[in-house]
PDB file of C-alpha atoms in Angstrom:
ATOM      1  CA  UNK A   1      26.112 -95.360  51.958  1.00 53.00           C
ATOM      2  CA  UNK A   2      25.718 -92.090  50.131  1.00 72.00           C
ATOM      3  CA  UNK A   3      24.316 -90.754  46.909  1.00 80.00           C
ATOM      4  CA  UNK A   4      26.679 -91.650  44.058  1.00 86.00           C
ATOM      5  CA  UNK A   5      28.901 -89.225  42.220  1.00 91.00           C
ATOM      6  CA  UNK A   6      29.838 -90.634  38.825  1.00 94.00           C
ATOM      7  CA  UNK A   7      32.721 -89.027  36.960  1.00 95.00           C
ATOM      8  CA  UNK A   8      32.576 -89.864  33.243  1.00 96.00           C
ATOM      9  CA  UNK A   9      35.621 -89.357  31.057  1.00 95.00           C
ATOM     10  CA  UNK A  10      37.072 -90.684  27.852  1.00 94.00           C
ATOM     11  CA  UNK A  11      38.771 -89.481  24.723  1.00 90.00           C
ATOM     12  CA  UNK A  12      37.384 -86.624  22.679  1.00 82.00           C
ATOM     13  CA  UNK A  13      34.891 -87.929  20.131  1.00 84.00           C
ATOM     14  CA  UNK A  14      33.934 -91.042  22.100  1.00 92.00           C
ATOM     15  CA  UNK A  15      30.389 -89.722  22.596  1.00 91.00           C
ATOM     16  CA  UNK A  16      30.435 -88.558  26.213  1.00 93.00           C
ATOM     17  CA  UNK A  17      28.014 -85.682  25.609  1.00 89.00           C
ATOM     18  CA  UNK A  18      25.651 -87.861  23.579  1.00 93.00           C
ATOM     19  CA  UNK A  19      25.566 -90.568  26.268  1.00 96.00           C
ATOM     20  CA  UNK A  20      25.053 -87.972  29.010  1.00 94.00           C
ATOM     21  CA  UNK A  21      22.165 -86.452  27.024  1.00 92.00           C
ATOM     22  CA  UNK A  22      20.581 -89.918  26.739  1.00 96.00           C
ATOM     23  CA  UNK A  23      20.885 -90.406  30.509  1.00 96.00           C
ATOM     24  CA  UNK A  24      19.346 -86.974  31.153  1.00 91.00           C
ATOM     25  CA  UNK A  25      16.388 -87.848  28.921  1.00 94.00           C
ATOM     26  CA  UNK A  26      15.838 -91.273  30.513  1.00 95.00           C
ATOM     27  CA  UNK A  27      16.481 -90.612  34.220  1.00 94.00           C
ATOM     28  CA  UNK A  28      15.287 -87.229  35.494  1.00 91.00           C
ATOM     29  CA  UNK A  29      16.580 -87.970  39.023  1.00 90.00           C
ATOM     30  CA  UNK A  30      20.163 -87.554  37.844  1.00 92.00           C
ATOM     31  CA  UNK A  31      21.712 -84.135  38.260  1.00 93.00           C
ATOM     32  CA  UNK A  32      24.248 -83.339  35.571  1.00 92.00           C
ATOM     33  CA  UNK A  33      27.015 -80.909  36.407  1.00 92.00           C
ATOM     34  CA  UNK A  34      27.341 -78.196  33.774  1.00 92.00           C
ATOM     35  CA  UNK A  35      30.983 -77.210  33.341  1.00 92.00           C
ATOM     36  CA  UNK A  36      32.285 -73.717  32.777  1.00 96.00           C
ATOM     37  CA  UNK A  37      34.472 -73.241  29.701  1.00 97.00           C
ATOM     38  CA  UNK A  38      36.388 -70.530  27.927  1.00 98.00           C
ATOM     39  CA  UNK A  39      35.779 -72.062  24.495  1.00 96.00           C
ATOM     40  CA  UNK A  40      33.238 -70.651  22.084  1.00 95.00           C
ATOM     41  CA  UNK A  41      29.885 -72.438  21.771  1.00 95.00           C
ATOM     42  CA  UNK A  42      29.489 -74.960  18.963  1.00 91.00           C
ATOM     43  CA  UNK A  43      26.398 -74.674  16.762  1.00 92.00           C
ATOM     44  CA  UNK A  44      23.304 -75.538  18.789  1.00 94.00           C
ATOM     45  CA  UNK A  45      24.954 -75.329  22.215  1.00 94.00           C
ATOM     46  CA  UNK A  46      23.094 -73.339  24.857  1.00 95.00           C
ATOM     47  CA  UNK A  47      24.770 -71.343  27.624  1.00 96.00           C
ATOM     48  CA  UNK A  48      23.881 -72.817  31.008  1.00 93.00           C
ATOM     49  CA  UNK A  49      22.675 -76.075  29.491  1.00 89.00           C
ATOM     50  CA  UNK A  50      25.657 -77.481  27.579  1.00 87.00           C
ATOM     51  CA  UNK A  51      28.270 -75.321  29.290  1.00 93.00           C
ATOM     52  CA  UNK A  52      28.577 -72.049  31.143  1.00 96.00           C
ATOM     53  CA  UNK A  53      30.489 -70.080  28.497  1.00 98.00           C
ATOM     54  CA  UNK A  54      32.700 -67.602  30.332  1.00 98.00           C
ATOM     55  CA  UNK A  55      35.483 -65.196  29.472  1.00 97.00           C
ATOM     56  CA  UNK A  56      39.086 -65.901  30.408  1.00 97.00           C
ATOM     57  CA  UNK A  57      38.834 -63.149  33.014  1.00 97.00           C
ATOM     58  CA  UNK A  58      35.758 -64.705  34.672  1.00 97.00           C
ATOM     59  CA  UNK A  59      37.391 -68.147  34.635  1.00 98.00           C
ATOM     60  CA  UNK A  60      40.487 -66.683  36.350  1.00 98.00           C
ATOM     61  CA  UNK A  61      38.234 -65.155  38.999  1.00 98.00           C
ATOM     62  CA  UNK A  62      36.495 -68.499  39.602  1.00 97.00           C
ATOM     63  CA  UNK A  63      39.892 -70.198  40.023  1.00 97.00           C
ATOM     64  CA  UNK A  64      41.041 -67.516  42.500  1.00 97.00           C
ATOM     65  CA  UNK A  65      37.797 -67.916  44.481  1.00 97.00           C
ATOM     66  CA  UNK A  66      38.169 -71.742  44.644  1.00 95.00           C
ATOM     67  CA  UNK A  67      34.797 -72.183  42.923  1.00 96.00           C
ATOM     68  CA  UNK A  68      35.875 -75.317  41.015  1.00 96.00           C
ATOM     69  CA  UNK A  69      36.070 -78.940  42.119  1.00 95.00           C
ATOM     70  CA  UNK A  70      38.550 -79.321  39.269  1.00 95.00           C
ATOM     71  CA  UNK A  71      39.659 -77.437  36.228  1.00 94.00           C
ATOM     72  CA  UNK A  72      41.955 -78.141  33.326  1.00 88.00           C
ATOM     73  CA  UNK A  73      43.140 -76.826  30.013  1.00 88.00           C
ATOM     74  CA  UNK A  74      42.259 -78.946  27.016  1.00 79.00           C
ATOM     75  CA  UNK A  75      42.845 -78.230  23.325  1.00 77.00           C
ATOM     76  CA  UNK A  76      43.639 -74.591  24.062  1.00 88.00           C
ATOM     77  CA  UNK A  77      40.555 -73.905  26.215  1.00 94.00           C
ATOM     78  CA  UNK A  78      39.859 -74.216  29.940  1.00 95.00           C
ATOM     79  CA  UNK A  79      37.069 -76.236  31.534  1.00 93.00           C
ATOM     80  CA  UNK A  80      36.010 -76.399  35.175  1.00 95.00           C
ATOM     81  CA  UNK A  81      33.408 -78.101  37.372  1.00 95.00           C
ATOM     82  CA  UNK A  82      31.606 -75.708  39.737  1.00 96.00           C
ATOM     83  CA  UNK A  83      31.802 -77.273  43.221  1.00 93.00           C
ATOM     84  CA  UNK A  84      28.901 -75.747  45.166  1.00 93.00           C
ATOM     85  CA  UNK A  85      25.999 -76.971  42.985  1.00 93.00           C
ATOM     86  CA  UNK A  86      27.426 -80.502  43.007  1.00 93.00           C
ATOM     87  CA  UNK A  87      27.586 -80.621  46.801  1.00 89.00           C
ATOM     88  CA  UNK A  88      24.075 -79.173  47.145  1.00 92.00           C
ATOM     89  CA  UNK A  89      22.497 -81.737  44.818  1.00 93.00           C
ATOM     90  CA  UNK A  90      24.320 -84.643  46.437  1.00 89.00           C
ATOM     91  CA  UNK A  91      23.221 -83.425  49.885  1.00 90.00           C
ATOM     92  CA  UNK A  92      19.617 -83.538  48.647  1.00 92.00           C
ATOM     93  CA  UNK A  93      20.002 -87.177  47.574  1.00 90.00           C
ATOM     94  CA  UNK A  94      20.269 -86.708  43.819  1.00 91.00           C
ATOM     95  CA  UNK A  95      22.751 -88.898  41.956  1.00 92.00           C
ATOM     96  CA  UNK A  96      25.399 -86.662  40.395  1.00 93.00           C
ATOM     97  CA  UNK A  97      26.997 -87.124  36.975  1.00 94.00           C
ATOM     98  CA  UNK A  98      30.073 -85.203  35.843  1.00 93.00           C
ATOM     99  CA  UNK A  99      31.577 -85.306  32.355  1.00 90.00           C
ATOM    100  CA  UNK A 100      35.192 -84.149  32.456  1.00 88.00           C
ATOM    101  CA  UNK A 101      38.628 -84.658  30.930  1.00 84.00           C
ATOM    102  CA  UNK A 102      41.434 -86.841  32.283  1.00 87.00           C
ATOM    103  CA  UNK A 103      43.298 -83.987  34.001  1.00 85.00           C
ATOM    104  CA  UNK A 104      40.127 -83.168  35.916  1.00 89.00           C
ATOM    105  CA  UNK A 105      39.468 -86.813  36.812  1.00 93.00           C
ATOM    106  CA  UNK A 106      42.818 -86.965  38.565  1.00 93.00           C
ATOM    107  CA  UNK A 107      41.949 -83.861  40.593  1.00 93.00           C
ATOM    108  CA  UNK A 108      38.521 -85.256  41.527  1.00 94.00           C
ATOM    109  CA  UNK A 109      40.075 -88.577  42.566  1.00 93.00           C
ATOM    110  CA  UNK A 110      42.215 -86.664  45.068  1.00 90.00           C
ATOM    111  CA  UNK A 111      39.490 -84.294  46.313  1.00 90.00           C
ATOM    112  CA  UNK A 112      36.458 -86.641  46.286  1.00 91.00           C
ATOM    113  CA  UNK A 113      37.741 -90.189  46.800  1.00 91.00           C
ATOM    114  CA  UNK A 114      34.141 -91.466  47.057  1.00 89.00           C
ATOM    115  CA  UNK A 115      33.472 -90.544  43.415  1.00 93.00           C
ATOM    116  CA  UNK A 116      33.203 -93.464  41.002  1.00 95.00           C
ATOM    117  CA  UNK A 117      35.440 -92.950  37.970  1.00 97.00           C
ATOM    118  CA  UNK A 118      33.956 -94.304  34.724  1.00 97.00           C
ATOM    119  CA  UNK A 119      35.875 -94.492  31.455  1.00 97.00           C
ATOM    120  CA  UNK A 120      33.847 -94.312  28.241  1.00 97.00           C
ATOM    121  CA  UNK A 121      35.775 -96.194  25.573  1.00 96.00           C
ATOM    122  CA  UNK A 122      35.255 -96.281  21.804  1.00 94.00           C
ATOM    123  CA  UNK A 123      34.458 -99.598  20.113  1.00 93.00           C
ATOM    124  CA  UNK A 124      37.793 -99.225  18.234  1.00 92.00           C
ATOM    125  CA  UNK A 125      40.508 -96.683  17.442  1.00 92.00           C
ATOM    126  CA  UNK A 126      39.253 -96.494  13.844  1.00 89.00           C
ATOM    127  CA  UNK A 127      35.743 -95.598  15.031  1.00 89.00           C
ATOM    128  CA  UNK A 128      37.140 -92.852  17.272  1.00 88.00           C
ATOM    129  CA  UNK A 129      39.141 -91.365  14.382  1.00 86.00           C
ATOM    130  CA  UNK A 130      36.042 -91.433  12.160  1.00 85.00           C
ATOM    131  CA  UNK A 131      33.973 -89.660  14.831  1.00 81.00           C
ATOM    132  CA  UNK A 132      36.581 -86.945  15.378  1.00 79.00           C
ATOM    133  CA  UNK A 133      37.224 -86.238  11.720  1.00 79.00           C
ATOM    134  CA  UNK A 134      33.515 -86.454  10.864  1.00 74.00           C
ATOM    135  CA  UNK A 135      32.517 -83.614  13.212  1.00 64.00           C
ATOM    136  CA  UNK A 136      33.639 -80.965  10.743  1.00 66.00           C
ATOM    137  CA  UNK A 137      33.480 -78.326  13.485  1.00 68.00           C
ATOM    138  CA  UNK A 138      37.195 -77.962  14.153  1.00 71.00           C
ATOM    139  CA  UNK A 139      40.359 -77.009  12.332  1.00 80.00           C
ATOM    140  CA  UNK A 140      42.442 -80.031  11.151  1.00 82.00           C
ATOM    141  CA  UNK A 141      45.274 -79.013  13.516  1.00 85.00           C
ATOM    142  CA  UNK A 142      42.839 -79.153  16.457  1.00 81.00           C
ATOM    143  CA  UNK A 143      41.626 -82.585  15.336  1.00 80.00           C
ATOM    144  CA  UNK A 144      45.225 -83.799  15.159  1.00 85.00           C
ATOM    145  CA  UNK A 145      45.899 -82.525  18.712  1.00 84.00           C
ATOM    146  CA  UNK A 146      42.742 -84.299  19.885  1.00 81.00           C
ATOM    147  CA  UNK A 147      43.922 -87.567  18.313  1.00 87.00           C
ATOM    148  CA  UNK A 148      47.297 -87.314  20.050  1.00 89.00           C
ATOM    149  CA  UNK A 149      45.529 -86.586  23.343  1.00 86.00           C
ATOM    150  CA  UNK A 150      43.059 -89.430  22.719  1.00 88.00           C
ATOM    151  CA  UNK A 151      45.924 -91.935  22.571  1.00 91.00           C
ATOM    152  CA  UNK A 152      47.164 -90.658  25.955  1.00 91.00           C
ATOM    153  CA  UNK A 153      43.645 -90.817  27.405  1.00 91.00           C
ATOM    154  CA  UNK A 154      43.096 -94.370  26.174  1.00 93.00           C
ATOM    155  CA  UNK A 155      46.333 -95.372  27.905  1.00 93.00           C
ATOM    156  CA  UNK A 156      44.904 -94.085  31.229  1.00 94.00           C
ATOM    157  CA  UNK A 157      41.861 -96.384  31.201  1.00 95.00           C
ATOM    158  CA  UNK A 158      43.329 -98.479  34.043  1.00 95.00           C
ATOM    159  CA  UNK A 159      43.060 -95.459  36.396  1.00 95.00           C
ATOM    160  CA  UNK A 160      39.254 -95.773  36.366  1.00 97.00           C
ATOM    161  CA  UNK A 161      36.997 -97.964  38.509  1.00 96.00           C
ATOM    162  CA  UNK A 162      34.811 -99.029  35.585  1.00 96.00           C
ATOM    163  CA  UNK A 163      34.905 -98.953  31.779  1.00 97.00           C
ATOM    164  CA  UNK A 164      31.942 -98.800  29.425  1.00 97.00           C
ATOM    165  CA  UNK A 165      32.365 -99.315  25.682  1.00 96.00           C
ATOM    166  CA  UNK A 166      30.193 -96.909  23.727  1.00 95.00           C
ATOM    167  CA  UNK A 167      29.113 -99.363  21.046  1.00 94.00           C
ATOM    168  CA  UNK A 168      25.631 -97.819  21.244  1.00 95.00           C
ATOM    169  CA  UNK A 169      24.376 -94.748  23.044  1.00 96.00           C
ATOM    170  CA  UNK A 170      21.518 -96.682  24.634  1.00 97.00           C
ATOM    171  CA  UNK A 171      23.678 -99.497  26.026  1.00 97.00           C
ATOM    172  CA  UNK A 172      26.264 -97.042  27.384  1.00 97.00           C
ATOM    173  CA  UNK A 173      23.492 -94.869  28.854  1.00 97.00           C
ATOM    174  CA  UNK A 174      21.818 -97.835  30.536  1.00 96.00           C
ATOM    175  CA  UNK A 175      25.146 -98.915  32.044  1.00 96.00           C
ATOM    176  CA  UNK A 176      25.605 -95.415  33.474  1.00 95.00           C
ATOM    177  CA  UNK A 177      22.086 -95.358  34.923  1.00 93.00           C
ATOM    178  CA  UNK A 178      22.776 -98.719  36.584  1.00 92.00           C
ATOM    179  CA  UNK A 179      25.869 -97.217  38.235  1.00 91.00           C
ATOM    180  CA  UNK A 180      23.931 -94.122  39.317  1.00 87.00           C
ATOM    181  CA  UNK A 181      21.319 -96.313  41.012  1.00 83.00           C
ATOM    182  CA  UNK A 182      23.957 -98.038  43.130  1.00 75.00           C
ATOM    183  CA  UNK A 183      24.649 -96.172  46.387  1.00 64.00           C
ATOM    184  CA  UNK A 184      28.272 -95.406  47.107  1.00 58.00           C
ATOM    185  CA  UNK A 185      29.840 -97.392  49.935  1.00 54.00           C
ATOM    186  CA  UNK A 186      32.395 -94.665  50.751  1.00 50.00           C
TER     187      UNK A 186
END
C-alpha cells in the first residue's frame, strides 16, 4: 500500500480547478501539483499557486531536461506536470492530486501505473456549454475549439478508473477526498 496519486481530468469548463480548490480548502494533507504553462494568466491567477507561468523557451528547456511527468499542448498552449515535487511529496506520505488534460493522463498512465485516474464529468452537455461560453475570458474561436475537444474528452471517459459527476462542487470535492484517503494497492 502506498500514498495515493489521483489524476483528475475532464473537459474544459467542467469545474476541475474549482473542485481542486475546494479540496485544498477542506483537506490540508493533500498536496496539489502546480502545472507549468505557456499560457498567459487569467484575471486573478497567481504564479506559483494556480500555475507556474513560463516562457516557451523555459518550457522547452524543462522538456529537454526531462523535468515533466507529462506535458501536452492544449488550445494553443503547453502544460506540464513537474515530476520531482510530486515524487518528494508522495515519499513523505502526502496524498497527491494532479489536474491535467487527457493527453497528459495517457502519459501518466504509462509512466505511473499506480496512479488512480479520475474523470470529472459535467451534469449534462448543455451545462458544459453554458459554463464554457459564460466564462467570457476567451475568444469565441477558442471556445469553439474547446467544445470540439470536450466532445473528444467525454468520449474517453471509459479510460479512467473512476468518474465523478460535478453536479455540485462540494459533492465532487468530497468524492475526491474519499479517494485520496484510500491507500493505493499498487
